[in-house]
Coordinates of C-alpha atoms and ligand atoms in Angstrom, one line a residue:
M1 CA 233.9 101.0 28.3
D2 CA 234.1 103.7 25.7
E3 CA 231.1 105.8 24.8
G4 CA 230.6 104.3 21.4
R5 CA 230.0 100.9 23.0
A6 CA 227.7 102.2 25.7
V7 CA 225.0 103.2 23.1
T8 CA 225.4 100.2 20.7
V9 CA 223.9 96.8 21.5
K10 CA 226.5 94.5 23.0
R11 CA 227.5 91.5 20.9
I12 CA 227.8 88.0 22.4
S13 CA 229.7 85.2 20.7
I14 CA 228.7 81.7 21.8
V15 CA 231.5 79.3 20.8
V16 CA 230.5 75.6 20.5
P17 CA 233.0 72.9 19.5
V18 CA 231.3 70.0 18.0
Y19 CA 232.5 66.5 16.9
N20 CA 229.9 64.2 15.4
E21 CA 226.9 65.8 17.0
E22 CA 224.4 65.4 14.2
D23 CA 221.5 64.7 16.6
N24 CA 222.3 67.6 18.9
I25 CA 223.2 70.6 16.8
A26 CA 219.6 71.6 15.7
H27 CA 218.1 71.1 19.1
F28 CA 221.0 73.0 20.8
T29 CA 220.7 75.9 18.4
E30 CA 216.9 76.1 19.0
C31 CA 217.3 76.1 22.8
V32 CA 220.1 78.7 22.7
E33 CA 218.2 81.0 20.3
R34 CA 215.1 80.8 22.5
V35 CA 217.1 81.9 25.5
M36 CA 219.1 84.6 23.7
D37 CA 216.2 86.1 21.8
A38 CA 214.7 87.1 25.1
L39 CA 217.8 89.1 26.0
P40 CA 218.8 92.6 24.8
Y41 CA 222.0 91.4 22.9
A42 CA 223.1 90.8 19.4
Y43 CA 224.7 87.4 19.2
E44 CA 226.3 84.7 17.1
I45 CA 226.6 81.0 17.7
L46 CA 230.0 80.1 16.3
F47 CA 230.2 76.3 15.8
I48 CA 233.7 74.9 15.4
D49 CA 233.3 71.6 13.6
D50 CA 236.2 69.5 14.9
G51 CA 236.5 67.2 11.8
S52 CA 233.1 65.5 12.1
C53 CA 232.5 62.6 9.8
D54 CA 228.7 62.3 10.4
R55 CA 226.1 64.8 9.1
S56 CA 227.1 67.6 11.4
R57 CA 228.7 69.6 8.6
T58 CA 225.6 69.5 6.3
I59 CA 223.4 70.4 9.3
L60 CA 225.6 73.4 10.2
L61 CA 225.6 74.6 6.6
E62 CA 221.8 74.3 6.4
L63 CA 221.3 76.1 9.7
G64 CA 223.7 78.8 8.6
A65 CA 221.9 79.4 5.3
R66 CA 218.6 79.9 7.2
D67 CA 219.9 81.9 10.1
P68 CA 222.7 84.4 9.8
R69 CA 223.4 84.2 13.5
V70 CA 224.6 80.6 13.1
Q71 CA 228.2 80.6 11.9
S72 CA 230.6 77.8 11.5
I73 CA 234.3 77.1 11.0
F74 CA 235.4 73.6 9.8
L75 CA 238.7 72.2 11.0
A76 CA 240.7 70.1 8.6
R77 CA 240.8 67.2 11.0
N78 CA 239.7 66.1 14.5
S79 CA 242.1 68.1 16.7
G80 CA 240.4 67.7 20.1
H81 CA 238.0 69.7 22.2
Q82 CA 240.6 72.1 23.7
I83 CA 242.0 73.0 20.3
A84 CA 238.5 73.4 18.8
L85 CA 237.7 75.7 21.7
T86 CA 240.9 77.7 21.0
C87 CA 240.0 78.1 17.3
G88 CA 236.6 79.4 18.5
T89 CA 238.0 82.0 20.9
D90 CA 240.6 83.0 18.3
H91 CA 237.8 83.9 15.8
A92 CA 235.0 85.1 18.0
D93 CA 234.6 88.8 18.0
G94 CA 231.9 89.5 20.6
D95 CA 232.2 91.9 23.5
A96 CA 231.8 88.7 25.6
V97 CA 232.6 85.2 24.5
I98 CA 230.8 82.2 26.0
T99 CA 232.2 78.7 25.4
M100 CA 229.9 75.7 25.9
D101 CA 229.4 72.1 24.7
G102 CA 226.9 71.3 22.0
D103 CA 225.3 68.3 23.7
M104 CA 223.1 70.2 26.1
Q105 CA 225.3 69.2 29.1
H106 CA 225.9 72.9 29.5
P107 CA 222.4 74.2 30.0
P108 CA 221.5 77.2 27.8
E109 CA 219.1 78.4 30.7
L110 CA 222.3 79.5 32.5
L111 CA 223.3 82.0 29.8
P112 CA 221.3 84.9 31.4
V113 CA 222.9 84.2 34.7
L114 CA 226.4 84.4 33.2
L115 CA 225.6 87.6 31.3
K116 CA 224.2 89.2 34.4
K117 CA 227.4 88.6 36.3
W118 CA 229.3 90.0 33.3
E119 CA 227.2 93.1 33.3
A120 CA 227.9 93.4 37.1
G121 CA 231.6 93.7 36.2
C122 CA 233.1 90.2 36.2
E123 CA 235.5 89.6 33.4
I124 CA 235.5 85.8 33.7
V125 CA 232.4 83.9 34.8
Q126 CA 233.4 80.3 35.4
T127 CA 230.8 77.6 35.8
V128 CA 231.3 74.7 38.3
R129 CA 229.6 71.4 37.8
I130 CA 228.4 70.3 41.2
S131 CA 227.2 67.0 39.7
T132 CA 226.5 65.3 36.4
E133 CA 223.4 63.3 35.8
G134 CA 223.8 59.8 34.6
V135 CA 227.6 59.8 34.8
S136 CA 229.3 56.5 35.8
A137 CA 230.7 56.2 39.4
F138 CA 234.1 55.6 37.8
K139 CA 234.1 59.0 36.0
R140 CA 232.8 60.8 39.0
L141 CA 235.4 59.3 41.3
T142 CA 238.4 59.7 38.9
S143 CA 237.4 63.3 38.3
K144 CA 237.1 64.1 42.0
Y145 CA 240.5 62.7 42.9
Y146 CA 242.1 64.1 39.8
Y147 CA 241.2 67.6 40.8
R148 CA 242.5 67.0 44.3
L149 CA 245.8 65.7 42.9
L150 CA 246.0 68.6 40.4
N151 CA 245.5 71.2 43.2
A152 CA 248.1 69.4 45.4
V153 CA 250.8 69.4 42.7
T154 CA 250.2 72.7 40.8
D155 CA 250.4 76.3 41.9
V156 CA 247.3 77.3 40.1
H157 CA 244.0 76.6 41.9
I158 CA 241.7 74.7 39.5
Q159 CA 238.2 74.3 40.8
E160 CA 236.9 70.8 41.3
G161 CA 234.2 70.3 38.7
G162 CA 235.4 73.3 36.7
S163 CA 234.1 73.0 33.2
D164 CA 234.8 74.7 29.9
F165 CA 231.4 76.4 30.1
R166 CA 232.4 80.0 30.8
L167 CA 232.0 83.6 29.9
M168 CA 235.0 85.7 29.1
D169 CA 235.0 89.4 28.6
R170 CA 236.7 90.5 25.3
R171 CA 239.8 91.6 27.3
A172 CA 240.2 88.2 28.9
V173 CA 239.7 86.6 25.4
L174 CA 242.5 88.8 24.0
A175 CA 244.7 87.7 26.9
L176 CA 243.9 84.0 26.3
R177 CA 244.9 84.4 22.6
R178 CA 248.4 85.2 23.7
Y179 CA 248.9 81.6 25.1
H180 CA 250.2 79.5 22.3
E181 CA 251.0 76.2 24.1
H182 CA 250.1 73.0 22.3
A183 CA 249.3 70.8 25.3
R184 CA 246.4 72.9 26.3
F185 CA 244.5 72.7 29.5
I186 CA 242.3 75.8 29.0
R187 CA 240.9 75.6 32.6
G188 CA 244.4 75.9 33.9
I189 CA 245.3 78.8 31.6
V190 CA 242.2 80.8 32.4
G191 CA 242.6 80.0 36.1
S192 CA 246.1 81.4 36.1
M193 CA 245.2 84.6 34.0
G194 CA 243.8 86.7 36.8
F195 CA 241.0 89.2 36.0
R196 CA 237.9 89.7 38.0
K197 CA 236.3 86.3 38.4
T198 CA 233.3 84.7 39.7
T199 CA 231.8 81.2 39.6
V200 CA 228.3 79.9 38.9
E201 CA 227.3 76.4 40.0
F202 CA 225.2 74.0 37.9
V203 CA 224.1 70.5 37.6
A204 CA 225.0 69.0 34.2
P205 CA 222.1 67.0 32.7
E206 CA 222.7 63.9 30.6
R207 CA 223.7 64.3 27.0
F208 CA 220.7 65.1 24.8
A209 CA 221.8 62.5 22.2
G210 CA 224.8 60.5 21.2
Q211 CA 227.8 59.2 23.1
S212 CA 230.6 61.0 25.0
K213 CA 233.5 61.7 22.7
F214 CA 236.0 61.2 25.5
S215 CA 237.4 57.7 25.5
L216 CA 239.4 56.6 28.5
H217 CA 242.5 57.1 26.5
K218 CA 241.6 60.7 25.7
M219 CA 240.7 61.3 29.3
I220 CA 244.1 60.1 30.5
A221 CA 245.9 62.2 27.9
F222 CA 243.9 65.3 29.0
A223 CA 244.5 64.6 32.7
L224 CA 248.3 64.3 32.0
D225 CA 248.3 67.6 30.1
G226 CA 246.7 69.3 33.0
I227 CA 249.3 68.1 35.5
L228 CA 252.5 68.2 33.3
A229 CA 251.6 71.7 31.9
Y230 CA 251.3 73.2 35.3
S231 CA 253.7 71.3 37.5
V232 CA 257.3 70.1 37.7
Q233 CA 256.4 68.1 40.8
P234 CA 256.5 64.8 39.0
L235 CA 260.1 65.4 38.1
R236 CA 260.7 66.1 41.8
V237 CA 258.9 62.8 42.6
A238 CA 261.4 61.1 40.4
F239 CA 264.2 62.7 42.4
Y240 CA 262.8 61.6 45.8
V241 CA 262.0 58.1 44.5
G242 CA 265.7 58.0 43.3
I243 CA 266.9 58.9 46.8
L244 CA 264.6 56.3 48.4
S245 CA 265.8 53.6 46.1
A246 CA 269.4 54.6 46.8
L247 CA 268.7 54.2 50.6
L248 CA 267.1 50.9 50.0
A249 CA 270.1 49.8 48.0
V250 CA 272.3 50.6 51.1
V251 CA 270.0 48.5 53.3
L252 CA 270.2 45.7 50.7
F253 CA 274.0 46.0 50.6
L254 CA 274.1 45.6 54.4
H255 CA 272.0 42.5 54.1
V256 CA 274.3 41.1 51.4
L257 CA 277.3 41.9 53.5
F258 CA 275.7 40.2 56.5
E259 CA 274.9 37.1 54.5
T260 CA 278.4 37.0 53.1
L261 CA 279.9 37.2 56.6
R262 CA 277.7 34.3 57.6
G263 CA 279.0 32.4 54.7
E264 CA 275.6 32.0 53.0
T265 CA 276.4 33.7 49.8
V266 CA 274.8 31.0 47.6
A267 CA 271.4 32.3 48.4
G268 CA 272.5 35.7 46.9
W269 CA 270.6 35.1 43.6
S270 CA 267.4 36.3 45.3
T271 CA 269.1 39.6 46.3
I272 CA 270.3 40.1 42.7
V273 CA 266.8 39.4 41.4
V274 CA 265.2 41.7 43.9
C275 CA 267.7 44.5 43.2
S276 CA 267.5 44.3 39.4
L277 CA 263.7 44.3 39.5
F278 CA 263.5 47.1 42.0
F279 CA 266.1 49.4 40.4
G280 CA 265.0 48.5 36.9
G281 CA 261.5 49.5 37.8
M282 CA 262.7 52.8 39.4
Q283 CA 264.7 53.7 36.4
M284 CA 261.9 52.9 34.0
M285 CA 259.6 55.1 36.1
M286 CA 262.0 58.0 36.1
L287 CA 262.7 57.6 32.4
G288 CA 258.9 57.6 31.8
I289 CA 258.5 60.9 33.7
C290 CA 261.4 62.6 31.9
G291 CA 260.0 61.2 28.6
E292 CA 256.6 62.9 29.2
Y293 CA 258.3 66.2 29.6
I294 CA 260.6 65.7 26.7
A295 CA 257.7 64.8 24.5
R296 CA 256.0 68.1 25.4
I297 CA 259.2 70.1 24.9
L298 CA 259.5 68.5 21.4
Q299 CA 255.9 69.4 20.7
E300 CA 256.3 73.0 21.7
V301 CA 259.7 73.4 20.0
K302 CA 258.2 72.3 16.7
N303 CA 255.7 75.1 17.1
R304 CA 253.3 73.6 14.6
P305 CA 250.0 75.4 14.0
L306 CA 247.5 74.6 16.6
Y307 CA 244.8 73.9 14.1
L308 CA 244.1 74.1 10.4
V309 CA 240.9 75.6 9.1
A310 CA 239.5 73.7 6.1
S311 CA 236.8 76.3 5.5
D312 CA 235.4 79.4 7.2
N313 CA 231.7 79.9 6.7
R314 CA 231.3 82.9 8.9
R315 CA 229.4 85.6 7.0
R316 CA 231.3 88.6 8.1
S317 CA 234.6 87.1 7.2
G318 CA 234.1 87.8 3.5
R319 CA 236.0 84.6 2.8
Q320 CA 233.1 82.2 2.7
G321 CA 234.1 78.7 1.9
E322 CA 237.6 79.8 1.0
E323 CA 240.7 77.8 1.9
S324 CA 242.6 79.4 4.8
V325 CA 244.9 78.5 7.6
Ligands
UDP1 N1 234.3 67.6 21.1 C1 235.1 68.1 20.1 N2 236.2 67.4 19.7 C2 236.6 66.1 20.3 C3 235.7 65.6 21.3 C4 234.6 66.4 21.7 O1 234.9 69.2 19.6 O2 237.6 65.6 19.9 C5 233.1 68.3 21.5 C6 231.8 67.5 21.6 O3 231.2 67.5 20.4 C7 231.0 68.3 22.7 C8 232.1 68.8 23.6 O4 233.3 68.8 22.8 O5 230.3 69.4 22.1 C9 232.3 67.9 24.8 O6 232.5 66.6 24.5 P1 231.8 65.3 25.2 O7 230.3 65.7 25.4 O8 232.0 64.1 24.4 O9 232.6 65.3 26.6 P2 232.0 64.9 28.0 O10 230.8 65.8 28.3 O11 231.6 63.5 27.9 O12 233.1 65.2 28.9
MG2 MG1 229.2 66.1 27.1

């Protein structure tokens, strides 16, 4: 730390992606402010509105007009939680940046704990969800086995229950900004970045209001991003499955030969059907795996902007309400 910083009050940016959270935003802001006001920091709550179509936008503008610490950036369309988070970390200028959800599932009471660890010298304070209240058994089980699979097939260790509720020192935030990949799995990126790290466990309460914005379809897409962005093992699986099916083909060939020698070739139609089904299936599977990678290569090669900002309502930006990208 340089001397100038040692005497000034440290500034904390709290980045919150929100998508249709009209019933949560005001309550969330109140709770965060109550916690942060008791701490010796200057802070901003930077909401990234991820293309909401309910009253979220109006509420954010009202809150911002009343309280200069509430800042918001509005994305041009719904781009997804990970991209909204990226927009937040790209624009947050605090000495430490904390990312958290706006539905009260990341308890604001934990903020002092994260900040204490930061003050003790940790550059990344990652929270780990030990359980989630009111979550379906399906989500709990799929999440548990997903993390096991992820850790088995990737080189980066991603903590089971790891969430996007974390504190990052400015240096770690600057490092994160250098990652431009589109299929983003921020947990994996941060996990692979290094820096001095620690974890804090918590129990996630139920949402304060509204519904989860993660449909089964979004969950599967997110899960695939996590695996395909960090592992080439699925391509290897295709290779081994290919070898296995080739061996099976040899066995089947021996069977066909045996039947031919016995003079019972008429029954061969079943072998043909079995073969075409089996190898057809294998080929489709391998094409599917290759396709997933090719789709991602295409996405990265296009190098489109990660997000488009419709309006930036941060006070210090001096570009209030102005169009920008
Ligand atoms: N969110 C977002 N864009 C989306 C989906 C969700 O910004 O496309 C926000 C959402 O408003 C919330 C956070 O990301 O603040 C986590 O979403 P959610 O609570 O729906 O996820 P869950 O807790 O069910 O995993
Ligand atoms: Mg939630």
